[in-house]
């Protein structure tokens, strides 16, 4: 009997049968914009090989004005069909099914030709949209229906029309954007006219034997967002046109996180369950579902018919295959960091995955067995060392991993202690299992010197980092971030010196964790969309565990260097906890009266009993120096090679690259 009977039960949907209940949710990689359709085909085919029931592509624009940015991939010209056919053929050859997402961005389109219900600019866009006239609305509907017909021609098994996240169709539903009075707005019924017209025309364009999916916004999480009653009315009215509802939560301009690591697992499943009780077509749950166990629980409890996962399938294409093989604990976990996927997308870079650098780069990272098995020593069991050791051993090398501490993990072990980052612990556990499976000999508490390393064919040094000390009177014995995250107890008022990623993490740990889902909902003001527009209520954060100051020397706002899609969440969380974040600080000294600083030439004393040093790091190269002195060669990776802005993403990628090259 499988551990995941519901997850692995096929589902007949429209004219097709899904092999499993896992949908790969829409995830943009950027490969299509580069014109690399062969790589896009490899990326999706790899996920199909891994047993996913249905893949939904990244959003494809139905016309130029609907593209998320100028040049965004789409299917609005007949000549595009051939490119898309490469993808559908590869997925079908791998035994999978694939639907194309049609994404019309409306006022979120980053261009002056963007269109919407009314000429109201979004707070996250510099462009005011053109309010569509009657002919303009008809042109958009026709474009979406034509894109659906072309998707069928390109060999897709269906389309998902994006109706959530504040995109074009969602914009018509809300009086926040739709202030029309001409029959396309004015009442809730009139505001839902556009999605209804679109879906009727899409169905008419593709026929009955083609999957039609609507991604419905179950909580807009913006002021003047939809009430639940209107959402249910929309869903019921859409039912004749659609085969499946997938769930969407939060407009892009919402100030509530919906997929970040700090969002509790399965936080929004309850709303999907409520929709399921209202409609007869299947519904798919989404957001912060990243393990087969949680997915199984959601399906077994009848809260949804399917689960849609996006980022977890970047982290591990074999998510379903491993669940089927009873090896779910071997699944590489998505840690919801957004660092290599969404942050890359927003920076115009190719999306990949922190955990799995091969994602969307399948050809570049293809592994081949070692031509000549070597004896390889890897020194340092942090992210870079573990990634290198596991990759090399999986290719057939005999690897010994030396770790000076009594446990693997390095910086990753510290990250796992930060509230909202517990999934780093899952990642670490996954690496440990992978090392064991690959036969790596792990030596804990083992410092390696020239003599220990002399008999190896190759030596890899991944010795990581040490915290940078601060030359400040009174700070000689001040704890650094490593000591604090390892459990050093501090008093009721603390100044965190250094406001990089680690300073923010330490401040987060110091103000205290939220109390589960209820605490998280209270902090972010997430209520019931039956009772309040968009499901927003007044935020009532729990009081902080202590008073915290977060300081940096740069005169800019602290946190500017944090991830594009997550930085605002960290800043908002600390602000809600009353953390005073100051830039332009000159540190003068620390003593019994507190931390003496100056800002804009004005001296002041922050009344803190403790300070914590989060002032960056320096490479740990003791072993490298000893080997150099002994004339022994080595490869240097991760923080030991370059401490500047080193993070888990770069460390893992460097480890994997060297592991593949040995
Ligand atoms: P960081 O981002 O370089 O920040 C170091 C901080 O220390 C800065 O605020 C810097 O700002 C300050 N500083 C540096 N030298 C100083 C000195 N001599 N005296 C006083 N202050 C000094 O590095 P980090 O916070 O240690 O993080 C390391 C890496 O991990 C980074 O790449 C970071 O992005 C990554 N990380 C990311 C996350 C995340 O959430 N994505 C979380 C943790 C870590 P001033 O010079 O302005 O004072
Ligand atoms: Fe998940 Fe982070 Fe990988 Fe994105 S980069 S898929 S969030 S682990």
XYZ file of C-alpha atoms and ligand atoms in Angstrom:
718
model
C 0.000 0.000 0.000
C 1.413 3.356 -1.026
C 2.097 6.016 1.559
C 0.322 8.473 -0.746
C -2.760 6.703 -2.137
C -4.715 9.864 -2.875
C -1.794 11.709 -4.419
C -1.110 8.871 -6.812
C -4.692 8.123 -7.844
C -5.327 9.090 -11.470
C -8.048 11.616 -12.193
C -10.196 11.769 -15.312
C -10.523 15.400 -16.236
C -12.416 16.415 -19.336
C -11.042 14.289 -22.138
C -7.764 13.308 -20.445
C -6.672 11.303 -17.441
C -4.024 12.716 -15.118
C -1.542 10.133 -13.806
C -1.342 11.734 -10.406
C -3.043 14.508 -8.502
C -0.054 16.810 -8.781
C -0.247 19.721 -11.168
C 2.910 21.643 -11.896
C 1.671 25.191 -11.388
C 2.687 27.980 -13.707
C 6.318 28.990 -13.229
C 8.087 31.330 -15.545
C 11.691 30.393 -16.406
C 12.601 33.022 -19.008
C 13.838 30.390 -21.472
C 11.140 31.277 -24.004
C 12.099 34.951 -24.047
C 15.641 33.897 -24.897
C 14.218 31.972 -27.821
C 15.572 28.766 -26.318
C 12.515 26.621 -26.888
C 14.634 23.471 -26.963
C 15.721 24.167 -23.380
C 12.122 24.943 -22.399
C 11.111 21.599 -23.906
C 13.838 19.823 -21.887
C 12.759 21.606 -18.707
C 9.109 20.598 -19.006
C 9.840 17.097 -20.332
C 12.043 16.468 -17.300
C 9.060 17.303 -15.033
C 6.810 15.046 -17.124
C 9.325 12.204 -16.713
C 9.038 12.763 -12.980
C 5.385 11.745 -13.007
C 3.562 15.037 -12.561
C -0.097 14.695 -13.601
C -0.371 17.907 -15.569
C 2.056 20.704 -16.312
C 0.898 24.292 -16.659
C 3.382 26.452 -18.555
C 4.635 29.839 -17.476
C 2.230 32.623 -18.397
C 1.911 33.239 -22.141
C 0.602 36.555 -23.368
C -2.373 36.475 -25.735
C -1.315 39.762 -27.362
C 1.368 42.417 -27.135
C -0.397 44.738 -24.714
C -1.137 41.833 -22.371
C 2.512 40.764 -22.003
C 3.964 41.188 -18.508
C 6.847 43.121 -20.063
C 7.764 44.108 -23.611
C 8.902 40.976 -25.424
C 7.252 38.608 -22.952
C 6.647 35.151 -24.383
C 3.221 34.502 -25.787
C 1.167 32.832 -28.424
C -0.344 35.635 -30.394
C 0.983 34.982 -33.836
C 0.465 31.906 -35.956
C 4.220 31.568 -36.386
C 4.647 31.049 -32.603
C 2.852 27.714 -32.826
C 5.930 25.840 -34.052
C 7.959 26.906 -30.985
C 5.266 25.757 -28.612
C 4.988 22.479 -30.482
C 8.572 21.624 -29.457
C 7.437 21.808 -25.849
C 4.240 19.816 -26.231
C 5.932 17.081 -28.254
C 8.705 16.672 -25.683
C 6.224 16.488 -22.798
C 4.022 13.978 -24.601
C 7.055 11.870 -25.491
C 7.813 11.759 -21.767
C 4.287 10.552 -21.038
C 2.993 13.838 -19.634
C 0.185 16.296 -20.219
C 0.630 20.024 -20.580
C -1.657 23.042 -20.562
C -0.623 26.528 -21.587
C -1.343 29.354 -19.209
C -2.797 32.408 -20.890
C -1.713 35.431 -18.907
C -3.012 38.860 -19.761
C -1.336 41.247 -17.370
C -3.717 44.189 -17.803
C -2.391 47.123 -15.799
C 0.491 45.004 -14.477
C 1.997 44.950 -17.990
C 5.246 46.885 -17.790
C 4.633 49.133 -20.778
C 2.833 52.302 -21.744
C 0.330 50.388 -23.920
C -1.073 48.488 -20.966
C -4.861 48.285 -20.734
C -7.400 47.709 -18.007
C -10.962 48.336 -16.909
C -10.201 51.901 -15.799
C -7.251 54.243 -16.066
C -6.021 53.549 -12.544
C -2.331 52.886 -12.066
C -1.285 50.058 -9.810
C 0.943 50.946 -6.836
C 3.592 48.588 -8.212
C 3.673 49.981 -11.744
C 4.864 53.246 -13.253
C 2.334 52.957 -16.104
C -1.257 54.160 -16.076
C -3.355 51.788 -18.179
C -5.611 52.817 -21.001
C -9.243 52.280 -20.027
C -10.622 49.960 -22.698
C -13.609 50.982 -24.770
C -16.167 48.458 -25.996
C -14.128 47.559 -29.075
C -10.986 47.297 -26.978
C -12.631 44.846 -24.599
C -13.822 42.749 -27.515
C -10.289 42.750 -28.941
C -8.890 41.399 -25.648
C -11.522 38.681 -25.425
C -10.872 37.683 -29.020
C -7.112 37.601 -28.426
C -7.460 35.296 -25.417
C -9.831 32.965 -27.304
C -7.493 32.922 -30.317
C -4.518 32.124 -28.099
C -6.490 29.186 -26.692
C -7.271 27.910 -30.190
C -3.613 28.250 -31.147
C -2.603 26.389 -27.980
C -4.714 23.503 -29.177
C -3.095 23.702 -32.586
C 0.331 23.637 -30.898
C -0.512 20.328 -29.262
C -1.306 21.441 -25.726
C -3.829 19.382 -23.783
C -5.511 22.437 -22.369
C -5.250 26.035 -21.289
C -5.306 27.704 -17.909
C -6.660 31.227 -18.028
C -5.114 33.423 -15.360
C -7.973 35.020 -13.456
C -6.201 35.765 -10.184
C -3.200 37.572 -8.671
C -4.587 40.925 -9.788
C -4.055 40.365 -13.504
C -6.396 41.561 -16.271
C -9.512 39.470 -15.546
C -9.129 39.971 -11.807
C -8.887 43.727 -12.384
C -12.364 43.813 -13.898
C -13.755 41.988 -10.851
C -12.751 44.594 -8.301
C -14.020 48.141 -7.799
C -10.410 48.902 -6.841
C -9.631 48.993 -10.571
C -13.010 48.767 -12.246
C -14.920 52.026 -11.809
C -16.896 51.620 -15.021
C -20.634 52.127 -15.229
C -21.184 50.861 -18.773
C -22.288 47.282 -18.219
C -18.707 46.023 -17.637
C -18.728 47.530 -14.160
C -20.977 49.110 -11.589
C -22.320 46.001 -9.878
C -20.677 42.731 -8.901
C -22.614 41.034 -11.726
C -21.366 43.546 -14.272
C -17.772 43.270 -13.048
C -17.776 39.521 -13.589
C -18.987 39.911 -17.160
C -15.469 39.969 -18.608
C -14.227 36.665 -17.092
C -17.508 35.025 -18.079
C -17.302 36.287 -21.649
C -13.645 35.259 -21.900
C -14.261 31.735 -20.680
C -17.308 31.207 -22.887
C -15.323 32.315 -25.911
C -12.338 30.183 -24.913
C -14.558 27.139 -24.621
C -16.186 27.869 -27.951
C -12.746 28.258 -29.537
C -11.317 24.939 -28.301
C -14.343 22.643 -28.134
C -15.354 20.280 -25.333
C -12.504 17.792 -25.679
C -9.794 20.184 -24.469
C -9.003 21.089 -20.861
C -10.107 24.549 -19.837
C -8.855 25.688 -16.443
C -9.603 28.945 -14.670
C -7.313 30.234 -11.964
C -9.648 31.929 -9.573
C -8.714 34.456 -6.904
C -10.022 33.108 -3.607
C -8.734 36.038 -1.558
C -7.501 39.206 -3.267
C -5.885 40.498 -0.068
C -6.190 44.103 -1.263
C -8.599 46.841 -0.174
C -11.819 46.679 -2.204
C -11.049 43.107 -3.197
C -13.838 40.642 -3.842
C -16.122 39.299 -1.144
C -16.447 35.525 -0.909
C -20.063 35.591 -2.056
C -19.017 37.254 -5.315
C -16.217 34.736 -5.811
C -18.626 31.843 -5.371
C -21.117 33.460 -7.760
C -18.315 33.822 -10.314
C -17.231 30.214 -9.892
C -20.770 28.904 -10.308
C -21.287 31.022 -13.406
C -17.982 29.790 -14.872
C -18.679 26.110 -14.244
C -20.302 25.384 -17.622
C -17.125 26.598 -19.357
C -14.387 25.095 -17.198
C -13.050 21.651 -16.295
C -11.032 22.692 -13.272
C -10.466 25.613 -10.919
C -6.963 26.260 -9.707
C -6.573 28.513 -6.674
C -4.931 31.934 -6.584
C -4.306 34.138 -3.543
C -3.308 37.759 -3.248
C -2.812 40.373 -5.930
C 0.763 41.229 -6.741
C 0.253 44.602 -5.118
C -1.037 43.000 -1.892
C 1.000 43.708 1.214
C 0.433 40.193 2.491
C 2.984 37.495 1.667
C 1.423 34.447 0.026
C 4.292 32.155 -0.929
C 7.312 33.276 1.109
C 8.990 30.945 3.569
C 7.368 32.715 6.526
C 3.877 31.833 5.239
C 2.771 28.737 7.164
C 2.507 25.549 5.117
C -0.910 25.094 3.535
C -2.014 28.518 4.837
C -4.676 29.008 2.172
C -6.024 25.484 1.719
C -9.125 26.270 3.787
C -10.417 28.626 1.094
C -9.943 26.009 -1.619
C -11.940 23.579 0.520
C -14.731 26.149 0.781
C -14.794 26.571 -2.982
C -14.873 22.799 -3.453
C -18.041 22.666 -1.351
C -19.702 25.155 -3.698
C -18.882 23.767 -7.149
C -19.085 20.461 -8.966
C -15.946 20.706 -11.114
C -12.661 19.695 -9.445
C -10.546 22.248 -7.609
C -6.795 22.393 -7.020
C -5.180 23.744 -3.863
C -2.017 25.836 -4.074
C 0.570 27.917 -2.195
C 3.061 26.621 0.355
C 2.433 22.954 -0.333
C 5.895 21.496 -0.642
C 5.830 17.926 0.617
C 4.064 14.817 -0.588
C 2.840 14.271 2.980
C 1.070 17.631 3.135
C -0.349 17.164 -0.362
C -1.662 13.727 0.608
C -3.234 15.138 3.767
C -5.030 17.855 1.779
C -6.363 15.345 -0.738
C -7.238 12.682 1.832
C -9.204 15.160 3.927
C -11.242 16.077 0.874
C -10.146 19.711 0.838
C -9.132 19.583 -2.815
C -9.117 17.224 -5.787
C -5.630 18.167 -6.904
C -2.633 20.071 -5.606
C -0.753 22.587 -7.706
C 2.948 22.912 -6.881
C 5.306 25.131 -8.805
C 8.566 25.816 -7.019
C 8.821 22.300 -5.466
C 9.016 20.942 -9.003
C 11.937 23.226 -9.737
C 13.673 21.865 -6.666
C 12.954 18.268 -7.624
C 11.507 17.183 -10.963
C 10.968 13.705 -9.486
C 8.656 14.832 -6.675
C 5.890 12.441 -7.770
C 8.148 9.619 -8.940
C 9.882 9.558 -5.555
C 6.537 9.511 -3.728
C 5.493 6.593 -5.940
C 8.719 4.742 -5.252
C 8.378 5.149 -1.472
C 11.310 7.551 -1.490
C 9.546 10.825 -0.671
C 12.185 11.523 1.981
C 14.707 11.705 -0.873
C 12.862 14.633 -2.456
C 14.899 17.816 -2.596
C 12.826 20.316 -0.618
C 11.892 23.705 -1.951
C 12.691 26.072 0.918
C 10.441 28.851 -0.428
C 13.369 31.278 -0.569
C 12.525 32.701 -4.047
C 16.201 33.483 -4.427
C 16.954 31.678 -7.685
C 13.444 31.501 -9.131
C 11.234 34.559 -8.652
C 14.030 36.946 -7.689
C 15.832 35.975 -10.883
C 12.680 36.444 -12.932
C 12.163 39.937 -11.539
C 15.796 40.759 -12.262
C 15.358 39.631 -15.895
C 17.563 36.595 -15.306
C 16.851 32.973 -16.112
C 14.987 31.296 -13.271
C 16.604 28.271 -11.676
C 16.641 26.863 -8.147
C 18.884 27.366 -5.131
C 18.513 23.710 -4.203
C 18.742 22.377 -7.751
C 20.975 24.458 -10.024
C 20.090 22.131 -12.913
C 16.530 23.494 -13.025
C 15.966 25.157 -16.405
C 19.613 24.357 -17.203
C 19.145 20.630 -17.654
C 21.674 20.246 -20.488
C 24.396 22.314 -18.814
C 24.144 20.359 -15.555
C 23.691 16.884 -17.036
C 25.709 14.412 -14.959
C 27.797 11.646 -16.491
C 29.602 8.808 -14.694
C 33.221 9.614 -13.832
C 35.584 8.421 -16.567
C 38.170 7.481 -13.923
C 36.921 7.068 -10.338
C 39.103 9.155 -8.040
C 39.693 9.389 -4.316
C 38.317 12.822 -3.452
C 38.572 14.665 -0.142
C 36.115 17.461 0.543
C 36.918 19.618 3.550
C 33.914 21.444 4.995
C 30.386 20.099 5.371
C 28.457 23.284 4.630
C 26.348 23.896 1.567
C 29.217 23.996 -0.930
C 31.032 20.978 0.503
C 27.936 18.805 0.787
C 26.791 19.673 -2.735
C 30.230 18.886 -4.160
C 30.698 15.663 -2.190
C 27.249 14.290 -3.058
C 27.520 15.184 -6.749
C 30.995 13.697 -7.091
C 30.087 10.501 -5.236
C 26.934 10.013 -7.291
C 29.169 10.030 -10.369
C 31.294 7.215 -8.965
C 34.118 8.947 -7.126
C 35.142 7.697 -3.662
C 34.560 10.739 -1.459
C 35.523 11.497 2.125
C 33.900 14.590 3.655
C 35.733 16.164 6.595
C 33.733 18.449 8.874
C 35.354 20.101 11.856
C 32.077 20.536 13.790
C 30.105 17.690 15.277
C 27.305 18.189 12.747
C 26.961 18.913 9.053
C 25.460 22.123 7.726
C 27.693 25.113 8.389
C 25.756 28.340 7.862
C 22.714 26.341 6.809
C 22.418 24.943 10.317
C 22.254 28.504 11.655
C 19.718 29.599 9.028
C 17.394 26.786 10.098
C 17.115 28.430 13.522
C 15.661 31.649 12.151
C 11.862 31.839 12.502
C 10.344 31.211 9.073
C 13.447 29.423 7.805
C 12.942 25.997 9.338
C 12.951 24.487 5.863
C 16.718 24.989 5.775
C 16.697 22.131 8.299
C 14.827 19.961 5.787
C 17.372 20.862 3.153
C 20.196 19.895 5.461
C 18.523 16.571 6.288
C 18.104 15.935 2.568
C 21.785 16.574 1.923
C 22.731 14.213 4.754
C 20.569 11.424 3.292
C 21.971 12.064 -0.154
C 25.545 11.815 1.127
C 24.720 8.527 2.829
C 22.974 7.121 -0.265
C 25.951 8.054 -2.427
C 28.363 6.326 -0.048
C 30.242 9.447 1.049
C 32.328 8.767 4.136
C 31.442 11.632 6.475
C 33.975 12.359 9.224
C 32.523 14.714 11.826
C 34.676 16.536 14.355
C 37.533 16.057 11.899
C 39.961 18.817 11.116
C 41.959 17.905 8.033
C 45.570 18.932 7.545
C 48.162 18.215 4.834
C 48.884 14.755 6.213
C 45.240 13.680 6.267
C 44.796 14.898 2.722
C 48.002 13.608 1.203
C 46.631 10.336 -0.158
C 43.765 11.796 -2.182
C 43.701 12.355 -5.937
C 41.755 15.595 -5.543
C 41.197 17.864 -2.560
C 38.292 20.300 -2.429
C 38.296 22.991 0.234
C 34.874 24.276 1.203
C 35.876 25.551 4.618
C 33.382 28.398 4.583
C 33.432 31.560 6.616
C 34.105 33.113 9.942
C 32.130 36.091 11.290
C 33.885 39.438 10.894
C 34.765 41.040 14.228
C 34.264 44.723 14.809
C 36.968 47.062 15.992
C 34.795 48.989 18.446
C 35.572 49.941 22.053
C 33.513 47.714 24.343
C 32.633 45.195 21.617
C 35.609 42.903 22.184
C 33.535 40.084 23.659
C 30.234 40.880 21.960
C 28.541 37.810 20.492
C 28.340 37.412 16.740
C 25.348 36.120 14.817
C 26.590 32.541 14.981
C 26.630 32.581 18.788
C 23.181 34.165 18.995
C 21.555 31.829 16.493
C 23.215 28.922 18.300
C 21.289 29.925 21.431
C 23.177 32.658 23.352
C 20.597 34.259 25.663
C 20.302 38.057 25.400
C 18.464 40.690 27.405
C 15.434 42.837 26.703
C 17.072 45.478 24.518
C 19.530 44.590 21.771
C 21.267 46.417 18.947
C 22.054 44.340 15.875
C 25.101 45.801 14.144
C 24.968 45.160 10.415
C 21.738 45.022 8.434
C 22.533 42.560 5.658
C 20.586 39.327 5.207
C 22.065 37.950 8.412
C 21.315 41.097 10.444
C 17.699 40.839 9.350
C 17.647 37.141 10.239
C 19.072 37.792 13.690
C 16.640 40.653 14.340
C 13.822 38.315 13.280
C 15.013 35.691 15.727
C 15.326 38.270 18.511
C 11.794 39.671 18.217
C 10.359 36.177 18.501
C 8.377 33.802 16.349
C 4.687 34.179 15.513
C 2.240 31.722 17.006
C 1.391 29.429 14.083
C -1.215 30.106 11.428
C -3.417 32.224 13.707
C -0.506 34.417 14.731
C 0.563 34.810 11.130
C -2.960 35.771 10.015
C -3.203 38.292 12.841
C 0.147 39.858 12.000
C -0.665 40.302 8.314
C -4.342 41.133 8.735
C -5.676 38.103 6.902
C -9.341 37.562 7.634
C -12.325 35.888 6.065
C -13.330 37.236 2.640
C -16.949 36.477 3.596
C -16.720 39.204 6.197
C -14.312 41.727 4.712
C -13.450 42.866 1.190
C -10.525 40.905 -0.198
C -10.184 39.050 3.114
C -8.254 41.926 4.684
C -8.699 42.923 8.314
C -6.742 45.136 10.668
C -3.318 43.682 11.425
C -2.662 42.916 15.079
C 0.902 41.631 15.418
C 1.995 39.908 18.585
C 4.245 42.129 20.704
C 7.991 41.597 20.249
C 9.987 39.510 22.684
C 12.343 42.466 23.190
C 13.216 45.897 21.834
C 15.579 45.616 18.891
C 17.579 48.151 16.874
C 18.948 47.142 13.476
C 21.806 49.331 12.304
C 24.029 49.910 9.317
C 26.613 52.457 8.258
C 25.283 53.023 4.749
C 23.020 56.051 4.654
C 20.297 54.185 2.751
C 17.223 52.413 4.087
C 18.255 49.098 5.696
C 17.186 46.049 3.707
C 17.586 47.462 0.226
C 19.902 44.631 -0.715
C 17.493 41.890 0.321
C 15.693 39.713 -2.231
C 13.346 41.550 -4.575
C 10.333 39.389 -3.751
C 11.034 38.857 -0.057
C 12.853 41.970 1.183
C 9.625 43.902 1.702
C 8.287 41.052 3.833
C 11.320 41.075 6.135
C 11.169 44.867 6.448
C 7.414 44.879 7.110
C 7.709 42.080 9.667
C 10.396 43.873 11.648
C 8.533 47.176 11.407
C 5.432 45.438 12.784
C 7.574 44.258 15.692
C 8.701 47.779 16.441
C 12.305 47.218 15.334
C 14.036 50.540 14.783
C 15.973 50.237 11.524
C 18.581 52.955 11.147
C 21.003 53.762 8.332
C 23.896 56.216 8.317
C 25.128 55.051 11.710
C 28.660 55.651 13.011
C 29.506 53.303 15.879
C 31.396 55.014 18.711
C 31.464 52.529 21.567
C 29.529 50.096 23.713
C 29.317 50.177 27.493
C 27.008 49.826 30.502
C 24.957 52.827 29.344
C 24.333 51.294 25.919
C 25.598 51.689 22.370
C 26.978 55.101 21.563
C 26.435 56.093 17.936
C 26.242 59.195 15.838
C 23.947 59.973 12.941
C 24.050 63.112 10.858
C 26.690 64.388 13.248
C 24.409 63.978 16.279
C 25.579 61.665 19.032
C 23.100 59.489 20.888
C 23.119 56.456 23.140
C 20.874 53.549 22.321
C 19.802 52.073 25.677
C 20.689 48.491 24.918
C 22.112 45.844 27.177
C 23.518 43.719 24.337
C 24.894 44.095 20.868
C 25.206 41.390 18.201
C 27.769 41.538 15.414
C 26.309 40.809 11.980
C 29.046 42.659 10.212
C 29.717 40.275 7.359
C 32.153 37.436 7.050
C 35.648 36.525 6.058
C 36.862 33.430 4.254
C 38.142 30.608 6.455
C 41.376 29.570 4.776
C 43.488 27.958 7.494
C 43.566 24.611 5.687
C 44.219 26.295 2.347
C 47.226 28.075 3.792
C 48.586 24.847 5.281
C 48.202 23.002 1.966
C 49.825 25.825 0.069
C 52.755 25.756 2.486
C 53.024 21.985 1.991
C 52.915 22.364 -1.793
C 49.660 20.398 -2.128
C 47.094 21.362 -4.759
C 43.401 21.920 -4.054
C 40.198 23.476 -5.396
C 38.590 26.226 -3.346
C 34.816 26.763 -3.448
C 32.022 28.608 -1.629
C 32.663 31.197 1.072
C 36.250 29.997 1.455
C 36.893 31.107 -2.125
C 35.038 34.412 -1.930
C 33.188 35.643 1.130
C 31.604 38.653 -0.550
C 27.842 38.149 -0.760
C 28.200 34.399 -0.539
C 24.878 32.682 0.044
C 23.515 29.156 -0.151
C 22.625 29.582 -3.804
C 26.151 30.364 -4.930
C 27.681 27.855 -2.535
C 25.511 24.993 -3.803
C 25.993 25.912 -7.433
C 29.774 26.043 -7.057
C 29.718 22.694 -5.255
C 27.599 21.053 -7.934
C 29.648 22.490 -10.780
C 32.910 21.185 -9.309
C 31.278 17.855 -8.413
C 30.282 17.461 -12.047
C 33.712 18.461 -13.343
C 35.886 16.184 -11.185
P 26.102 41.496 4.028
O 24.847 41.521 3.307
O 27.338 41.862 3.310
O 25.905 42.439 5.305
C 26.934 42.769 6.193
C 26.481 43.959 7.026
O 27.532 44.354 7.869
C 26.093 45.168 6.241
O 24.972 45.755 6.868
C 27.302 46.063 6.305
O 26.696 47.289 6.091
C 27.854 45.724 7.676
N 29.302 45.789 7.780
C 30.223 45.224 6.978
N 31.455 45.482 7.435
C 31.332 46.220 8.555
C 32.247 46.783 9.474
N 33.557 46.628 9.329
N 31.756 47.483 10.499
C 30.420 47.645 10.656
N 29.524 47.129 9.825
C 29.963 46.424 8.772
O 26.386 40.089 4.628
P 25.616 39.163 5.633
O 24.449 39.803 6.272
O 26.699 38.681 6.512
O 25.090 38.021 4.705
C 26.007 37.187 3.975
C 25.372 36.680 2.719
O 24.283 35.856 3.022
C 24.848 37.792 1.849
O 25.120 37.494 0.510
C 23.382 37.751 2.085
O 22.649 38.189 0.965
C 23.143 36.279 2.350
N 21.939 36.115 3.171
C 20.753 36.244 2.575
C 19.607 36.126 3.314
C 18.272 36.241 2.655
O 17.292 36.397 3.306
N 18.183 36.149 1.362
C 19.674 35.906 4.661
C 20.914 35.771 5.257
C 22.052 35.901 4.497
P 27.333 48.731 6.360
O 28.674 48.621 5.746
O 26.424 49.709 5.685
O 27.304 48.897 7.821
Fe 12.157 26.879 -4.008
Fe 14.136 28.596 -3.481
Fe 14.352 26.773 -5.427
Fe 12.735 28.866 -5.743
S 14.966 28.934 -5.533
S 12.283 26.749 -6.223
S 11.949 29.054 -3.679
S 14.196 26.396 -3.233
